[in-house]
Coordinates of C-alpha atoms and ligand atoms in Angstrom, one line a residue:
X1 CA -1.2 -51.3 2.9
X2 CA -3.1 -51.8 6.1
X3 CA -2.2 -49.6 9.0
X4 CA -2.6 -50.6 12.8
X5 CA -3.8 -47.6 15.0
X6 CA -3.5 -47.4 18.8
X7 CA -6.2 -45.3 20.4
X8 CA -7.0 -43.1 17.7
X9 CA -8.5 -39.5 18.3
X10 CA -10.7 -39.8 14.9
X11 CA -14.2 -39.1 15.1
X12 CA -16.8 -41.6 13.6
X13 CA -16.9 -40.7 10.2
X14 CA -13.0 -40.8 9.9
X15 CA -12.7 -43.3 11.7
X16 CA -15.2 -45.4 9.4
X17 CA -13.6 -44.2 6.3
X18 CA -10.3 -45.6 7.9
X19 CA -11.3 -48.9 8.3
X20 CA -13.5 -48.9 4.5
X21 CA -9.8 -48.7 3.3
X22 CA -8.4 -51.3 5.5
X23 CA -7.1 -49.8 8.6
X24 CA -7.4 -51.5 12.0
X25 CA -7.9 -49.7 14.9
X26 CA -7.2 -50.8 18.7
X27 CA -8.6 -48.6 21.8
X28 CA -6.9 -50.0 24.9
X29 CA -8.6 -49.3 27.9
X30 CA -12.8 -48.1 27.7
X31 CA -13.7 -48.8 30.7
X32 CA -17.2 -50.0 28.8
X33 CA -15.4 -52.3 27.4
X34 CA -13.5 -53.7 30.4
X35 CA -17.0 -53.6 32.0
X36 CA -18.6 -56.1 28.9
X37 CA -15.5 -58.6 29.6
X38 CA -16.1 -58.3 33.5
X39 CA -19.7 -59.5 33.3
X40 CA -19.2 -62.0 30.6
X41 CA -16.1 -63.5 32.8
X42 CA -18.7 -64.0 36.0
X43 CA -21.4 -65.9 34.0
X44 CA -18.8 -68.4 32.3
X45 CA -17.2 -68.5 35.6
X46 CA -20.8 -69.5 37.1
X47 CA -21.5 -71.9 33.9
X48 CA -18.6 -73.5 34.7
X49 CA -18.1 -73.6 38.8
X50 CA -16.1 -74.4 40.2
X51 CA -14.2 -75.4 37.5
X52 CA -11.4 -72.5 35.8
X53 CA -12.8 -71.9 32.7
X54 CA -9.6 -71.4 30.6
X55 CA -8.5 -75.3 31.5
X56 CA -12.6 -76.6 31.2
X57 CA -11.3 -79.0 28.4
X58 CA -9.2 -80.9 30.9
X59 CA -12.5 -81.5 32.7
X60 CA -15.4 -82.0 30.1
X61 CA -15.2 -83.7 27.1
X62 CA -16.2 -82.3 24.0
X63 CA -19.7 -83.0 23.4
X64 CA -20.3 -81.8 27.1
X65 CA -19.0 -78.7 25.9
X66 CA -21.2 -78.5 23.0
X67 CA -24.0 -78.9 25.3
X68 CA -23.1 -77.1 27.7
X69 CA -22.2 -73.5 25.0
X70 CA -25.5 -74.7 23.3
X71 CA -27.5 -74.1 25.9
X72 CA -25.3 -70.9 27.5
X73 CA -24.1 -68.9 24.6
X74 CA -27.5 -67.8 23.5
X75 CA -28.6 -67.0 27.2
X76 CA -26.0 -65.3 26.8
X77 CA -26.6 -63.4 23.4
X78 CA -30.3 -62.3 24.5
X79 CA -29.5 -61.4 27.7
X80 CA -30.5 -57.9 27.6
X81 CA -27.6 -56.5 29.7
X82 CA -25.3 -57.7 26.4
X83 CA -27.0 -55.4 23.6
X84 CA -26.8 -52.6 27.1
X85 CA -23.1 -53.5 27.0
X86 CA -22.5 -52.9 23.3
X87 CA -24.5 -49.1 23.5
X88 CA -22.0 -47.9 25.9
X89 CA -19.0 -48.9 24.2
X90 CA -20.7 -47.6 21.0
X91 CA -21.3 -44.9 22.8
X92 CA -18.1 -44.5 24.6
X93 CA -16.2 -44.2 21.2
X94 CA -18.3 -41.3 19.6
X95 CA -20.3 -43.5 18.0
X96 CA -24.1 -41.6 17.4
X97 CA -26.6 -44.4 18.9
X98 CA -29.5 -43.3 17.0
X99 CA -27.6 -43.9 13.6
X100 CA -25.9 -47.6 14.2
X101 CA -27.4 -50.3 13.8
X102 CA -25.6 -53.7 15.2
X103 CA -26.3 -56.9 14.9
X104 CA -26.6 -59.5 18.5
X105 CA -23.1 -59.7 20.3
X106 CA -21.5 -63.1 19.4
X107 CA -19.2 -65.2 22.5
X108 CA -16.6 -67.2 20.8
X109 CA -14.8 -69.8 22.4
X110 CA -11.5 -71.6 21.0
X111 CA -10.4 -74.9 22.7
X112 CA -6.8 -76.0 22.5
X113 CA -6.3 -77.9 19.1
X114 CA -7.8 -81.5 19.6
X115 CA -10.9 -79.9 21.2
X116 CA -14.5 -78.7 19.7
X117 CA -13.5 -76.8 16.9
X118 CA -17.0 -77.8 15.0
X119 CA -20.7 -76.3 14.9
X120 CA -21.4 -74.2 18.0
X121 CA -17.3 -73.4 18.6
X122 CA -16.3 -73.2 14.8
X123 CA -12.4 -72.2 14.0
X124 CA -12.8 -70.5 11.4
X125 CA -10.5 -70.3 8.3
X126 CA -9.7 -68.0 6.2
X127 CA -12.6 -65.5 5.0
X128 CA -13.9 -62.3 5.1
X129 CA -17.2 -61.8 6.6
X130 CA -18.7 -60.3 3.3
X131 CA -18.3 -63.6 1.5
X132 CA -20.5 -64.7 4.2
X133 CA -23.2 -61.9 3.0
X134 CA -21.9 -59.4 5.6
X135 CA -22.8 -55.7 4.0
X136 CA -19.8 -53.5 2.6
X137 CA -20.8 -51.3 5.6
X138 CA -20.0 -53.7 8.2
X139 CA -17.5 -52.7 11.2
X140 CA -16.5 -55.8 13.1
X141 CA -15.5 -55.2 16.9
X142 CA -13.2 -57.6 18.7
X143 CA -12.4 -58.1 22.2
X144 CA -10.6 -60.5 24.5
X145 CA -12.8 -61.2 28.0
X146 CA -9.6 -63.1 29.6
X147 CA -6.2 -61.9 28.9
X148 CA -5.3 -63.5 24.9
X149 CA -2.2 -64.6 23.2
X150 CA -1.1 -63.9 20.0
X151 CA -1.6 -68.3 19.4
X152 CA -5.1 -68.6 20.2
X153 CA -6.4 -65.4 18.9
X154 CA -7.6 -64.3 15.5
X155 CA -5.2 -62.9 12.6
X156 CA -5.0 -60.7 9.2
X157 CA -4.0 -61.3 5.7
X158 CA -3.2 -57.6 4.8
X159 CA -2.7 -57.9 1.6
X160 CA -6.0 -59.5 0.9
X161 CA -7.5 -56.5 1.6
X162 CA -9.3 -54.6 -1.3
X163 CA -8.1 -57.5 -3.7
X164 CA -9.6 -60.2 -5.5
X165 CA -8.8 -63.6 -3.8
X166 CA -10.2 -66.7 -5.5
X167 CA -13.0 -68.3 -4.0
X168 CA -16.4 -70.2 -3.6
X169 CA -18.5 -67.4 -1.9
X170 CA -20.9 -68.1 -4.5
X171 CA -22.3 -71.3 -3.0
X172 CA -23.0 -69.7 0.2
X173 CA -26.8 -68.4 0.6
X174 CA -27.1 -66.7 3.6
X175 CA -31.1 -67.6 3.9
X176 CA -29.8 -71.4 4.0
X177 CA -27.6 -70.7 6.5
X178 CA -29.9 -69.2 8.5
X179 CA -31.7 -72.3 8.5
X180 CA -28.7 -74.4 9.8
X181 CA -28.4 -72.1 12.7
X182 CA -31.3 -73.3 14.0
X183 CA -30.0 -77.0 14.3
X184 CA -26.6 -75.5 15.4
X185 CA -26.3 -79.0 17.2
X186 CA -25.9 -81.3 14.1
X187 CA -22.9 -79.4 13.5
X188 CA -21.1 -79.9 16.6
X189 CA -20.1 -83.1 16.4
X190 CA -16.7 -84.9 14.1
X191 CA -18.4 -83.1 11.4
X192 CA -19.2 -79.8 10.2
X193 CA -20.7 -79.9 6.8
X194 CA -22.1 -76.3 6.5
X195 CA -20.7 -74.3 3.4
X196 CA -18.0 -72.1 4.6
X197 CA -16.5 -69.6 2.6
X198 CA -12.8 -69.6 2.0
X199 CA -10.2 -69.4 -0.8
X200 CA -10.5 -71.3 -3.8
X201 CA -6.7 -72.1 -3.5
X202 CA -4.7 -72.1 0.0
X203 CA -2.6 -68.7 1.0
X204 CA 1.0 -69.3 0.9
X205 CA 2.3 -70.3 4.0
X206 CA 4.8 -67.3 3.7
X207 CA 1.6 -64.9 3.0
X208 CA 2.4 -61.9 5.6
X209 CA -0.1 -62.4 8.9
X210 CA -0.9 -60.1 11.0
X211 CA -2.0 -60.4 14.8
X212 CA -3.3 -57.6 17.1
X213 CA -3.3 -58.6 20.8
X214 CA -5.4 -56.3 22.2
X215 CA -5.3 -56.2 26.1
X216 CA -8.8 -57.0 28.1
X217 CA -10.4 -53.8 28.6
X218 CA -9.4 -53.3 25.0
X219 CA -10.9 -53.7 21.6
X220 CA -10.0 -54.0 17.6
X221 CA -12.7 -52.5 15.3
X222 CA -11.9 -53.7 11.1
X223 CA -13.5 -53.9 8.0
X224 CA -15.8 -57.0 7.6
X225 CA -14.3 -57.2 4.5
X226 CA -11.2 -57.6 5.5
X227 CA -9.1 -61.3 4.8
X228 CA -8.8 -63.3 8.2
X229 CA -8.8 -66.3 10.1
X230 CA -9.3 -68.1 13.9
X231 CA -5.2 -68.5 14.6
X232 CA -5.4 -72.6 15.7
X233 CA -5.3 -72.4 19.4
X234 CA -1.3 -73.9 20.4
X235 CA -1.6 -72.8 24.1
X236 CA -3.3 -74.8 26.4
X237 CA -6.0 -72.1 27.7
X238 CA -8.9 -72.0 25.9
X239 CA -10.2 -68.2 24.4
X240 CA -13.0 -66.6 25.3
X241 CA -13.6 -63.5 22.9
X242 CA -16.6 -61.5 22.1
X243 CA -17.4 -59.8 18.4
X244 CA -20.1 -57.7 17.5
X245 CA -20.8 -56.0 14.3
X246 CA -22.2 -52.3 13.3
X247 CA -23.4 -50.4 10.3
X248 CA -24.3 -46.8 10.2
X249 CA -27.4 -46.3 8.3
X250 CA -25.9 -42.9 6.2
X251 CA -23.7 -45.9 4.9
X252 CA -26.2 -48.1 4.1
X253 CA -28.1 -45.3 1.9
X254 CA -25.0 -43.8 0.4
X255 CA -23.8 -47.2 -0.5
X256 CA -19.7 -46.4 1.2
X257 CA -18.0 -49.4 2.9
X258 CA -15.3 -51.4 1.8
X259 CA -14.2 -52.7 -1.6
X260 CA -15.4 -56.0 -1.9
X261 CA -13.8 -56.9 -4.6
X262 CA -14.5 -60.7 -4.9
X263 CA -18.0 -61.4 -3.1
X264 CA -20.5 -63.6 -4.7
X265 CA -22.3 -64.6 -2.0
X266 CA -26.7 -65.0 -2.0
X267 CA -28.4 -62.6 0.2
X268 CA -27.5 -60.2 3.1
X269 CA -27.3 -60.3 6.5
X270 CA -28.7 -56.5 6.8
X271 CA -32.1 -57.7 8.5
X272 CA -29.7 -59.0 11.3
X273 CA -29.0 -55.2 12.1
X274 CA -30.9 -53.5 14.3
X275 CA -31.0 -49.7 15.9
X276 CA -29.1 -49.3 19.2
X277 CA -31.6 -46.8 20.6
X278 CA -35.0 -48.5 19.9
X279 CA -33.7 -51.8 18.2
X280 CA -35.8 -50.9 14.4
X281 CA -34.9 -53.0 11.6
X282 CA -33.2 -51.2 8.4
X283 CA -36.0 -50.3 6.3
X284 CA -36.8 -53.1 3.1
X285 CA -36.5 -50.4 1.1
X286 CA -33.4 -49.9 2.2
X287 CA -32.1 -53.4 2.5
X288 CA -33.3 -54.1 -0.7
X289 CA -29.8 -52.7 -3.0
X290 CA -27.7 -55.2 -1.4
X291 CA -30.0 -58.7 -1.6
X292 CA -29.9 -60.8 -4.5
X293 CA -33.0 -62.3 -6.0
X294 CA -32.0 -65.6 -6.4
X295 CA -31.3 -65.7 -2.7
X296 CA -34.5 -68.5 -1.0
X297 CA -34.6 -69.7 2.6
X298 CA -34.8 -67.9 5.7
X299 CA -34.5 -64.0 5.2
X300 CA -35.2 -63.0 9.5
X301 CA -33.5 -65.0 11.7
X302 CA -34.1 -64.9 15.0
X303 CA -30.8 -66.5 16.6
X304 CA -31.1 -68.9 19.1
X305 CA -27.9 -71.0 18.4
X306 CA -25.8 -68.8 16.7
X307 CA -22.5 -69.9 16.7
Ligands
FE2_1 FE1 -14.9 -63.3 10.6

């Protein structure tokens, strides 16, 4: 059972113990929020000038894109008004600054179907961020910068939630992938030949879906554990969408979060988290519970061409 809220009046620790059982929330209008999508909407609007940004397939072809989000999307991520952007709204939604941590904000871009869909603008299919070493803790934040339709946006499989789907989260160490990050470019081509996570066998085409079209100005907070998928992009405009993702460090030690109930993967991507007041790391000794031994490769990744 997965219940859909609509500008909630829980505070923080409700609200997280909401989504740790699988609820999804929607706030429609922060203005913090509207004010992340208004700045993010003039610099691709610049990138791209004078060109309209939601029809910039008709005008480049794919690997111009790849270049072109290569080169823009981590300007974009370290651009120290971004991580100012993601305070407020934390802020703005009775969040505690000095006790989140989040990780860098991510830009995601989804081209009609025939476009990039590889490496730096990867669809994504079905997963939950933990197989991909997310911690139990994690609170994924989701929010349109141009307006979104429910066909070219993201979706749920509530009923994945909490229970154990088959699959090959055990190949994937997250210190490797750290590694392929940093040649993000190799992975934008026909190609894509990273290990993604996903379901041993496919869902049932008649497995219930849900989709929250949250208006711009708005923004979805869920589990990172929760089943779900990039919705292939059927309308011609392309999406623009921004996710960023938060743990509070009372979590971390207390071990609460979601159920996780069929992770295997290698690894954790807790060193990626870092205080929204003074931008500390998670202590080791407090990382240290949820990494696994056997994990080798890159543990701190500083990320240039994140996808
Ligand atoms: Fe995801």
């Amino acid at each position: 059972m997965v219940n859909l809220h609509i500008d909630p009046a829980f505070d923080d620790a409700e609200r997280r113990r909401r989504l740790f059982g699988g609820d999804v929330l929607v706030y429609t209008h922060v203005p913090e929020v509207a004010a992340f999508a208004a700045y993010t909407r003039e610099m691709i609007t610049e990138l791209f000038a004078p060109h309209d940004p939601l029809s910039i397939q008709t005008v480049h072809s794919p690997e111009q894109l790849a270049d072109m989000l290569i080169e823009f999307k981590p300007r974009w991520i370290h651009d120290p008004r971004s991580m100012d952007h993601v305070r407020a709204i934390a802020r703005a939604l009775g969040c505690e600054p000095a006790k989140i941590h989040a990780d860098v904000p991510k830009l995601r871009t989804a081209f009609p179907q025939g476009g990039l869909s590889t490496g730096i603008a990867y669809a994504f299919q079905v997963h939950r961020d933990t197989w991909y070493s997310a911690p139990k803790q994690q609170i994924n934040w989701w929010m349109p910068v141009w307006p979104v339709e429910a066909d070219n946006i993201m979706e749920f499989y509530p009923r994945g939630f909490g229970n154990v789907i088959e699959n090959n989260s055990g190949d994937y160490n997250y210190y490797q992938a750290n590694m392929w990050r940093s040649n993000i470019k190799e992975f934008s081509g026909g190609k894509d030949t990273r290990v993604h996570p996903a379901p041993v066998k496919p869902l049932d085409a008649d497995e219930p879906r849900l989709t929250v079209v949250p208006p711009v100005g708005g923004i979805m907070l869920f589990s990172g554990d929760q089943l779900h998928a990039s919705v292939p992009n059927t309308t011609k405009a392309t999406r623009y969408s921004i996710d960023f993702r938060t743990v509070d460090r009372a979590d971390v030690l207390s071990g609460a979060g979601a159920p996780i109930a069929d992770v295997a993967s290698l690894g954790t991507s807790l060193r990626d988290f870092h205080r929204l007041t003074d931008g500390e790391p998670l202590d080791e000794s407090e990382i240290a519970p949820y990494d696994t031994a056997d994990a080798e490769g890159v543990r701190v990744f500083v990320p240039y061409h994140h996808e």
